[in-house]
Amino acid sequence: MRVYGTEITSRLLLGTAQYPSPAVLAAAVKSSGTEIITVSLRRETADGSGAGFWDSLRETGCRILPNTAGCHSVQEAVTTARMARELFDTPWIKLEVIGHSDTLQPDVFGLVEAARVLSSEGFQVFPYTTDDLVAGEKLLEAGCEVLMPWGAPIGSGQGLRTPDGLRAMRAHFPDVPLIVDAGIGRPSDAAQAMELGMDAVLLNTAVAKAGDPAGMARAMALAVEAGRLGYEADPMERRDMAVPSTPVLGLAEFA
Ligand SMILES: CC(=O)[C@@H](O)[C@H](O)COP(=O)(O)O
């Protein structure tokens, strides 16, 4: 998968919040084989433990994708992105503009506006969006080269709530990298996303809150890989009726 000119081998991206300890986070990152981890600027600086947390992220050797988690307005998201660029020295930003406090649903109007501002400033924007095709088109027009449709509300672990919407996105944007972000709860959800032709999956809570985060990270990595292999192997069409899988020719000879 190629995003903003960067070749990415692992199709699993991992969030870094909610782990019981930095050591558990490091173990999960390692066993996931991920190359990209996302970090909230607010998490980094809010509780005064920022420096230690940043050190543990750097030790993973992964590329950092800062995010604007928790931003509810264009201004807030743009300001946070600018601070993240200074702090992490990267043009990459996972752009979240939250529109609704209960569902944490993206505000696609604010998202497009913020993406336009940030792209014009040289940012390479990874927008957390819905499966709305028009919003997707506007984000591409705003300069985004990747789209991150939600699977389900952040932290819900509900899996893919609108597989048909994701399928439509794949068909509508055949050449745009699509990364499902949020709501993945089980390895089977991750595999399903990949079977739909998504290019990658970003998840956090399902690994951080598992009884064995490193074990779950490994399971997610295998699921992502299996789903992708299945997609590339061009699965059979589903049928309404049974079709014998064993040839019946020649049965009469034994009668
Ligand atoms: C860490 C991060 O970026 C989250 O905002 C992301 O959307 C992941 O969501 P889940 O925790 O539901 O996997």
Short mmCIF file of C-alpha atoms and ligand atoms in Angstrom, two decimals:
data_model
loop_
_atom_site.label_atom_id
_atom_site.label_comp_id
_atom_site.label_asym_id
_atom_site.label_seq_id
_atom_site.Cartn_x
_atom_site.Cartn_y
_atom_site.Cartn_z
CA MET A 1 0.00 0.00 0.00
CA ARG A 2 1.31 3.43 -0.93
CA VAL A 3 0.15 6.52 0.98
CA TYR A 4 1.49 9.99 0.23
CA GLY A 5 4.41 8.41 -1.60
CA THR A 6 5.33 6.13 1.32
CA GLU A 7 5.28 2.38 0.85
CA ILE A 8 3.63 0.63 3.82
CA THR A 9 3.97 -3.11 4.26
CA SER A 10 1.84 -3.81 7.34
CA ARG A 11 -1.84 -3.11 6.75
CA LEU A 12 -2.56 -2.79 10.47
CA LEU A 13 -2.21 0.62 12.12
CA LEU A 14 -2.39 0.81 15.90
CA GLY A 15 -3.60 3.43 18.36
CA THR A 16 -1.59 4.02 21.52
CA ALA A 17 -4.23 5.02 24.08
CA GLN A 18 -5.71 3.15 27.05
CA TYR A 19 -2.98 0.55 27.54
CA PRO A 20 -2.38 -0.52 31.13
CA SER A 21 1.29 0.49 30.88
CA PRO A 22 3.93 1.62 28.36
CA ALA A 23 5.46 -1.87 28.54
CA VAL A 24 2.18 -3.51 27.54
CA LEU A 25 1.80 -0.99 24.71
CA ALA A 26 5.32 -1.75 23.47
CA ALA A 27 4.65 -5.50 23.56
CA ALA A 28 1.40 -5.06 21.60
CA VAL A 29 3.05 -2.87 18.99
CA LYS A 30 5.81 -5.42 18.57
CA SER A 31 3.55 -8.42 18.19
CA SER A 32 1.26 -6.56 15.77
CA GLY A 33 4.13 -5.97 13.35
CA THR A 34 2.69 -2.52 12.66
CA GLU A 35 4.82 0.20 11.11
CA ILE A 36 2.51 3.08 11.99
CA ILE A 37 1.15 4.11 15.36
CA THR A 38 -1.20 6.99 15.98
CA VAL A 39 -0.95 9.26 19.00
CA SER A 40 -3.17 12.01 20.29
CA LEU A 41 -1.40 15.27 20.92
CA ARG A 42 -3.71 15.80 23.88
CA ARG A 43 -2.74 12.47 25.40
CA GLU A 44 0.89 13.37 24.87
CA THR A 45 0.76 16.64 26.76
CA ALA A 46 -2.28 16.59 29.02
CA ASP A 47 -1.13 14.76 32.14
CA GLY A 48 2.47 15.88 32.44
CA SER A 49 3.78 12.38 31.62
CA GLY A 50 4.27 13.35 27.97
CA ALA A 51 8.03 13.00 27.78
CA GLY A 52 8.11 9.42 29.10
CA PHE A 53 5.25 8.38 26.91
CA TRP A 54 6.92 9.89 23.86
CA ASP A 55 10.14 8.04 24.66
CA SER A 56 8.30 4.73 24.77
CA LEU A 57 6.66 5.47 21.42
CA ARG A 58 9.98 6.37 19.84
CA GLU A 59 11.49 3.12 21.06
CA THR A 60 8.95 1.15 19.05
CA GLY A 61 10.67 2.35 15.85
CA CYS A 62 7.28 2.95 14.24
CA ARG A 63 6.33 5.95 12.18
CA ILE A 64 4.10 8.31 14.17
CA LEU A 65 0.75 9.43 12.81
CA PRO A 66 -0.34 12.22 15.18
CA ASN A 67 -4.08 12.71 15.50
CA THR A 68 -6.49 15.45 16.49
CA ALA A 69 -8.64 13.18 18.67
CA GLY A 70 -11.06 15.12 20.84
CA CYS A 71 -11.26 18.19 18.59
CA HIS A 72 -14.80 19.38 17.99
CA SER A 73 -14.19 22.40 15.78
CA VAL A 74 -12.20 23.28 12.69
CA GLN A 75 -10.12 25.82 14.59
CA GLU A 76 -9.31 23.37 17.37
CA ALA A 77 -8.31 20.65 14.89
CA VAL A 78 -6.18 22.97 12.76
CA THR A 79 -4.37 24.38 15.81
CA THR A 80 -3.78 20.89 17.20
CA ALA A 81 -2.43 19.72 13.83
CA ARG A 82 0.00 22.61 13.68
CA MET A 83 1.26 21.82 17.19
CA ALA A 84 1.57 18.14 16.28
CA ARG A 85 3.68 18.96 13.24
CA GLU A 86 6.11 20.88 15.42
CA LEU A 87 6.24 18.28 18.14
CA PHE A 88 6.51 15.17 15.98
CA ASP A 89 8.23 16.71 12.98
CA THR A 90 5.94 15.08 10.42
CA PRO A 91 3.52 16.39 7.79
CA TRP A 92 1.18 13.45 8.53
CA ILE A 93 -1.96 14.16 10.52
CA LYS A 94 -4.95 11.93 11.25
CA LEU A 95 -7.65 14.53 11.16
CA GLU A 96 -10.61 14.11 13.48
CA VAL A 97 -13.30 16.77 13.74
CA ILE A 98 -15.92 15.28 16.00
CA GLY A 99 -19.50 16.34 15.34
CA HIS A 100 -21.38 14.57 18.05
CA SER A 101 -20.34 13.95 21.66
CA ASP A 102 -22.31 10.74 22.17
CA THR A 103 -21.46 8.91 18.96
CA LEU A 104 -18.13 10.66 18.28
CA GLN A 105 -19.37 10.77 14.69
CA PRO A 106 -17.16 12.81 12.37
CA ASP A 107 -18.43 16.26 11.38
CA VAL A 108 -17.80 15.86 7.67
CA PHE A 109 -18.48 19.53 6.94
CA GLY A 110 -15.87 20.70 9.44
CA LEU A 111 -13.59 17.89 8.32
CA VAL A 112 -13.56 19.06 4.70
CA GLU A 113 -12.92 22.64 5.79
CA ALA A 114 -10.06 21.66 8.09
CA ALA A 115 -8.59 19.32 5.45
CA ARG A 116 -8.59 22.17 2.93
CA VAL A 117 -6.73 24.49 5.33
CA LEU A 118 -4.19 21.88 6.39
CA SER A 119 -3.52 20.59 2.85
CA SER A 120 -2.84 24.15 1.72
CA GLU A 121 -0.24 24.34 4.51
CA GLY A 122 1.54 21.22 3.27
CA PHE A 123 0.02 18.67 5.66
CA GLN A 124 -0.66 15.15 4.41
CA VAL A 125 -4.09 14.58 5.83
CA PHE A 126 -5.60 11.23 6.87
CA PRO A 127 -9.26 12.18 7.41
CA TYR A 128 -11.43 10.18 9.82
CA THR A 129 -14.74 10.25 7.99
CA THR A 130 -17.96 8.32 7.40
CA ASP A 131 -18.76 6.16 4.38
CA ASP A 132 -20.51 9.11 2.70
CA LEU A 133 -19.38 9.22 -0.94
CA VAL A 134 -19.93 12.94 -1.39
CA ALA A 135 -17.90 13.72 1.72
CA GLY A 136 -15.20 11.43 0.30
CA GLU A 137 -15.16 13.33 -2.98
CA LYS A 138 -14.94 16.68 -1.19
CA LEU A 139 -12.05 15.42 0.94
CA LEU A 140 -10.15 14.35 -2.16
CA GLU A 141 -10.84 17.74 -3.74
CA ALA A 142 -9.50 19.31 -0.54
CA GLY A 143 -6.18 17.56 -1.12
CA CYS A 144 -6.50 14.26 0.80
CA GLU A 145 -4.92 11.22 -0.84
CA VAL A 146 -6.36 8.68 1.59
CA LEU A 147 -9.76 8.23 3.27
CA MET A 148 -10.43 6.69 6.68
CA PRO A 149 -14.09 5.66 6.91
CA TRP A 150 -15.34 4.56 10.33
CA GLY A 151 -16.32 0.96 10.93
CA ALA A 152 -18.47 1.87 13.95
CA PRO A 153 -18.32 4.51 16.70
CA ILE A 154 -14.91 4.88 18.32
CA GLY A 155 -14.38 2.50 21.20
CA SER A 156 -17.64 0.62 20.61
CA GLY A 157 -16.12 -2.58 19.25
CA GLN A 158 -19.28 -3.10 17.21
CA GLY A 159 -17.47 -4.15 14.05
CA LEU A 160 -18.58 -2.93 10.64
CA ARG A 161 -21.99 -1.27 10.94
CA THR A 162 -22.29 -0.46 7.24
CA PRO A 163 -20.44 -3.02 5.13
CA ASP A 164 -22.47 -1.98 2.07
CA GLY A 165 -21.31 1.60 2.50
CA LEU A 166 -17.69 0.46 2.62
CA ARG A 167 -18.24 -1.73 -0.44
CA ALA A 168 -19.63 1.30 -2.26
CA MET A 169 -16.61 3.35 -1.26
CA ARG A 170 -14.30 0.71 -2.69
CA ALA A 171 -16.21 0.74 -5.98
CA HIS A 172 -16.43 4.54 -6.12
CA PHE A 173 -12.80 5.23 -5.22
CA PRO A 174 -10.94 2.30 -6.80
CA ASP A 175 -7.52 3.98 -6.64
CA VAL A 176 -7.75 5.75 -3.29
CA PRO A 177 -6.23 4.05 -0.23
CA LEU A 178 -9.07 3.29 2.20
CA ILE A 179 -8.26 2.64 5.86
CA VAL A 180 -11.10 1.57 8.14
CA ASP A 181 -10.71 3.47 11.39
CA ALA A 182 -12.57 2.81 14.62
CA GLY A 183 -15.13 0.38 15.93
CA ILE A 184 -13.26 -2.84 15.20
CA GLY A 185 -13.89 -5.23 18.10
CA ARG A 186 -12.80 -8.68 16.96
CA PRO A 187 -10.27 -10.15 14.53
CA SER A 188 -13.20 -11.25 12.35
CA ASP A 189 -14.23 -7.57 11.98
CA ALA A 190 -10.75 -6.70 10.75
CA ALA A 191 -10.79 -9.63 8.32
CA GLN A 192 -14.20 -8.57 7.02
CA ALA A 193 -12.95 -5.03 6.35
CA MET A 194 -10.04 -6.40 4.37
CA GLU A 195 -12.25 -8.84 2.45
CA LEU A 196 -14.31 -5.83 1.38
CA GLY A 197 -11.19 -4.48 -0.27
CA MET A 198 -10.13 -1.95 2.32
CA ASP A 199 -6.41 -1.27 2.13
CA ALA A 200 -5.77 -1.27 5.86
CA VAL A 201 -7.33 -1.11 9.31
CA LEU A 202 -6.61 1.26 12.20
CA LEU A 203 -7.70 0.14 15.63
CA ASN A 204 -6.97 0.85 19.26
CA THR A 205 -9.50 -0.14 21.90
CA ALA A 206 -9.89 -3.78 20.84
CA VAL A 207 -6.20 -4.39 21.51
CA ALA A 208 -5.66 -2.02 24.45
CA LYS A 209 -8.66 -3.39 26.36
CA ALA A 210 -8.12 -7.07 25.59
CA GLY A 211 -7.12 -9.35 28.48
CA ASP A 212 -3.92 -10.06 26.55
CA PRO A 213 -3.15 -7.01 24.38
CA ALA A 214 -0.09 -8.54 22.74
CA GLY A 215 -2.03 -11.68 21.91
CA MET A 216 -4.90 -9.67 20.47
CA ALA A 217 -2.50 -7.50 18.47
CA ARG A 218 -1.09 -10.64 16.87
CA ALA A 219 -4.59 -11.99 16.18
CA MET A 220 -5.56 -8.70 14.51
CA ALA A 221 -2.43 -8.74 12.37
CA LEU A 222 -3.16 -12.27 11.17
CA ALA A 223 -6.80 -11.39 10.51
CA VAL A 224 -5.83 -8.36 8.45
CA GLU A 225 -3.40 -10.44 6.44
CA ALA A 226 -5.90 -13.27 5.91
CA GLY A 227 -8.63 -10.85 4.87
CA ARG A 228 -6.35 -9.18 2.37
CA LEU A 229 -5.20 -12.50 0.91
CA GLY A 230 -8.84 -13.55 0.60
CA TYR A 231 -9.71 -10.33 -1.23
CA GLU A 232 -6.81 -10.72 -3.63
CA ALA A 233 -7.74 -14.36 -4.28
CA ASP A 234 -11.08 -13.19 -5.75
CA PRO A 235 -13.68 -15.04 -3.62
CA MET A 236 -16.51 -17.04 -5.20
CA GLU A 237 -19.93 -15.46 -5.64
CA ARG A 238 -22.42 -16.33 -2.91
CA ARG A 239 -25.40 -18.38 -4.15
CA ASP A 240 -29.00 -18.54 -3.01
CA MET A 241 -29.30 -22.29 -3.60
CA ALA A 242 -27.18 -25.34 -2.86
CA VAL A 243 -24.88 -26.54 -5.62
CA PRO A 244 -23.32 -29.99 -5.10
CA SER A 245 -19.61 -29.66 -4.57
CA THR A 246 -19.04 -33.33 -5.42
CA PRO A 247 -19.54 -34.30 -9.10
CA VAL A 248 -22.48 -36.70 -9.51
CA LEU A 249 -21.63 -37.93 -13.02
CA GLY A 250 -21.42 -41.72 -13.19
CA LEU A 251 -23.64 -42.42 -10.16
CA ALA A 252 -26.01 -44.42 -12.40
CA GLU A 253 -23.29 -47.02 -13.06
CA PHE A 254 -23.57 -48.23 -9.43
CA ALA A 255 -27.37 -48.53 -9.55
C1 LIG B 1 -6.67 5.97 18.56
C2 LIG B 1 -7.54 6.52 17.54
O1 LIG B 1 -7.12 7.12 16.61
C3 LIG B 1 -8.98 6.33 17.69
O2 LIG B 1 -9.56 7.57 17.64
C4 LIG B 1 -9.40 5.45 16.59
O3 LIG B 1 -10.43 5.99 15.90
C5 LIG B 1 -9.55 4.04 16.99
O4 LIG B 1 -10.83 3.67 17.38
P1 LIG B 1 -11.08 2.30 18.19
O5 LIG B 1 -10.53 2.55 19.55
O6 LIG B 1 -12.56 2.08 18.15
O7 LIG B 1 -10.34 1.21 17.49
#
